Amino acid sequence: EQNKKLIFVVFFISSVFFLANFFNLISKGVSIKYPGNFYTDPGIFFSVFILEYFLVALIAHFFAIRSYKNLDRNKKKQLGFILIGSIIGFLGGGTTVLPVYGIKVYPFGASLVFLYTVFVTYSITKHELMDIKIFISKGIAYVLTIGTAFVGWVFICFSSNNIKIIA
């Protein structure tokens, strides 16, 4: 019950940030900053947004670590790899925020973000995090369904341009 309240609060705050972004309250635009890359020009809610972003990530990691002791051996390995990858990813990605505030530190950690996908991929394939065969077959079915609908839509669009109404 308490987790449902937390999830509701996080979704509500995230929705407020989503709407605020349309009014340039989070990001006013982009400009070149140290070390010569483009970074956001922070709006008045940017700092609060960044705080919420990392706080939600921290809470998610806390819940994952708390559940770790109740898992079986295989699930512990899976969660361990995912936690290591996501911690590296969030800390690495966090270094990209520093130039926004004028802190002249090269965002070296951004190059480590790809390790998250490496750890998750390893966990999926080695420790069977999810039944990858079902995932792939459903993905192919969705792509074929959407592709067929899209081809039909394109056909209708092009066909309708050639129809002449005689009045």
Coordinates of C-alpha atoms in Angstrom, one line a residue:
E1 CA 0.0 0.0 0.0
Q2 CA 2.8 2.4 0.9
N3 CA 4.6 1.5 -2.4
K4 CA 1.4 2.4 -4.4
K5 CA 1.4 5.8 -2.8
L6 CA 5.0 6.3 -3.6
I7 CA 4.4 5.2 -7.2
F8 CA 1.4 7.6 -7.5
V9 CA 3.5 10.5 -6.1
V10 CA 6.4 9.8 -8.5
F11 CA 4.0 9.6 -11.5
F12 CA 2.3 12.8 -10.4
I13 CA 5.6 14.7 -10.1
S14 CA 6.8 13.3 -13.3
S15 CA 3.6 14.4 -15.1
V16 CA 4.1 17.9 -13.7
F17 CA 7.6 17.9 -15.1
F18 CA 6.4 16.6 -18.4
L19 CA 3.9 19.5 -18.7
A20 CA 6.5 22.0 -17.4
N21 CA 8.8 21.1 -20.2
F22 CA 6.3 22.5 -22.8
F23 CA 6.6 25.9 -21.1
N24 CA 10.5 25.9 -21.0
L25 CA 10.5 25.6 -17.2
I26 CA 12.9 22.7 -17.2
S27 CA 15.0 23.5 -20.3
K28 CA 15.1 26.8 -22.0
G29 CA 17.1 25.5 -25.0
V30 CA 20.6 24.3 -25.7
S31 CA 24.0 26.0 -26.0
I32 CA 27.6 25.0 -26.3
K33 CA 29.3 24.6 -23.0
Y34 CA 32.5 23.1 -21.7
P35 CA 34.0 21.0 -23.2
G36 CA 32.5 22.2 -26.5
N37 CA 29.4 20.0 -26.5
F38 CA 25.8 21.0 -26.5
Y39 CA 24.0 21.0 -23.1
T40 CA 20.7 22.3 -21.9
D41 CA 20.2 25.8 -20.7
P42 CA 18.4 25.1 -17.4
G43 CA 15.0 26.5 -16.7
I44 CA 13.7 27.4 -13.2
F45 CA 12.6 23.7 -12.5
F46 CA 15.7 22.1 -13.9
S47 CA 17.5 21.5 -10.6
V48 CA 14.3 20.1 -9.0
F49 CA 13.9 17.8 -12.0
I50 CA 17.5 16.5 -11.8
L51 CA 17.0 16.0 -8.0
E52 CA 13.8 14.0 -8.6
Y53 CA 15.4 12.0 -11.4
F54 CA 18.3 10.8 -9.2
L55 CA 16.1 10.4 -6.1
V56 CA 13.7 8.1 -8.0
A57 CA 16.8 6.1 -9.3
L58 CA 18.1 5.9 -5.7
I59 CA 14.8 4.7 -4.4
A60 CA 14.5 2.1 -7.1
H61 CA 18.0 0.8 -6.2
F62 CA 17.1 0.8 -2.5
F63 CA 14.1 -1.4 -3.2
A64 CA 16.1 -3.7 -5.4
I65 CA 18.8 -4.1 -2.8
R66 CA 16.3 -4.6 -0.1
S67 CA 14.7 -7.5 -2.0
Y68 CA 18.1 -9.0 -2.8
K69 CA 18.2 -11.1 0.4
N70 CA 14.9 -12.8 -0.3
L71 CA 15.9 -14.1 -3.8
D72 CA 17.1 -17.4 -4.8
R73 CA 20.7 -17.8 -6.0
N74 CA 20.0 -17.4 -9.8
K75 CA 17.8 -14.3 -9.2
K76 CA 20.5 -12.8 -7.0
K77 CA 23.0 -13.1 -9.8
Q78 CA 20.5 -11.5 -12.2
L79 CA 19.8 -8.6 -9.9
G80 CA 23.5 -8.2 -9.1
F81 CA 24.4 -7.7 -12.7
I82 CA 21.5 -5.3 -13.3
L83 CA 22.4 -3.3 -10.2
I84 CA 26.0 -3.0 -11.1
G85 CA 25.1 -2.0 -14.6
S86 CA 22.5 0.6 -13.6
I87 CA 24.7 2.1 -10.8
I88 CA 27.5 2.6 -13.4
G89 CA 25.0 3.9 -15.9
F90 CA 23.4 6.4 -13.5
L91 CA 26.7 7.6 -12.1
G92 CA 28.2 7.9 -15.5
G93 CA 25.2 9.7 -17.0
G94 CA 25.2 12.0 -13.9
T95 CA 28.5 13.5 -15.0
T96 CA 26.7 15.1 -18.0
V97 CA 24.8 17.3 -15.6
L98 CA 27.9 19.1 -14.3
P99 CA 28.6 21.3 -17.4
V100 CA 25.0 22.5 -17.4
Y101 CA 25.8 24.3 -14.1
G102 CA 29.1 25.7 -15.5
I103 CA 31.3 23.1 -13.7
K104 CA 34.2 22.6 -16.1
V105 CA 34.5 18.8 -15.7
Y106 CA 34.6 16.6 -18.7
P107 CA 31.7 14.2 -18.6
F108 CA 33.9 11.2 -18.7
G109 CA 31.3 9.0 -17.1
A110 CA 29.0 9.3 -20.1
S111 CA 31.2 6.8 -21.9
L112 CA 30.4 4.2 -19.2
V113 CA 26.6 4.3 -19.7
F114 CA 26.8 1.6 -22.4
L115 CA 28.0 -0.8 -19.7
Y116 CA 24.4 -0.9 -18.4
T117 CA 23.3 -2.5 -21.6
V118 CA 26.2 -4.9 -21.4
F119 CA 25.3 -6.0 -17.9
V120 CA 21.6 -6.4 -18.6
T121 CA 22.3 -8.3 -21.9
Y122 CA 24.6 -10.6 -20.0
S123 CA 22.0 -11.1 -17.3
I124 CA 19.3 -11.9 -19.9
T125 CA 21.3 -14.3 -21.9
K126 CA 23.4 -16.0 -19.2
H127 CA 21.0 -16.1 -16.3
E128 CA 17.7 -16.3 -18.3
L129 CA 16.3 -13.1 -16.9
M130 CA 13.4 -13.4 -19.3
D131 CA 12.4 -16.1 -21.8
I132 CA 14.2 -14.4 -24.7
K133 CA 12.5 -16.7 -27.3
I134 CA 9.0 -15.6 -26.3
F135 CA 10.2 -12.0 -26.3
I136 CA 11.7 -12.3 -29.8
S137 CA 8.7 -14.1 -31.2
K138 CA 6.2 -11.5 -29.8
G139 CA 8.5 -8.7 -31.1
I140 CA 8.5 -10.2 -34.6
A141 CA 4.7 -10.6 -34.5
Y142 CA 4.2 -7.0 -33.4
V143 CA 6.6 -5.7 -36.1
L144 CA 4.8 -7.7 -38.8
T145 CA 1.4 -6.5 -37.6
I146 CA 2.4 -2.9 -37.5
G147 CA 4.3 -3.2 -40.8
T148 CA 1.3 -4.7 -42.5
A149 CA -1.0 -2.0 -41.2
F150 CA 1.5 0.7 -42.3
V151 CA 1.8 -0.8 -45.8
G152 CA -2.0 -0.8 -46.0
W153 CA -2.2 2.8 -44.8
V154 CA 0.5 3.9 -47.4
F155 CA -1.4 2.1 -50.1
I156 CA -4.7 3.8 -49.2
C157 CA -3.0 7.2 -49.1
F158 CA -1.4 6.9 -52.5
S159 CA -4.5 5.3 -54.0
S160 CA -6.7 8.1 -52.7
N161 CA -4.6 10.7 -54.5
N162 CA -5.4 9.2 -57.8
I163 CA -9.2 9.2 -57.3
K164 CA -10.9 11.9 -59.3
I165 CA -14.4 13.1 -58.3
I166 CA -16.6 14.0 -61.2
A167 CA -19.1 16.7 -60.3

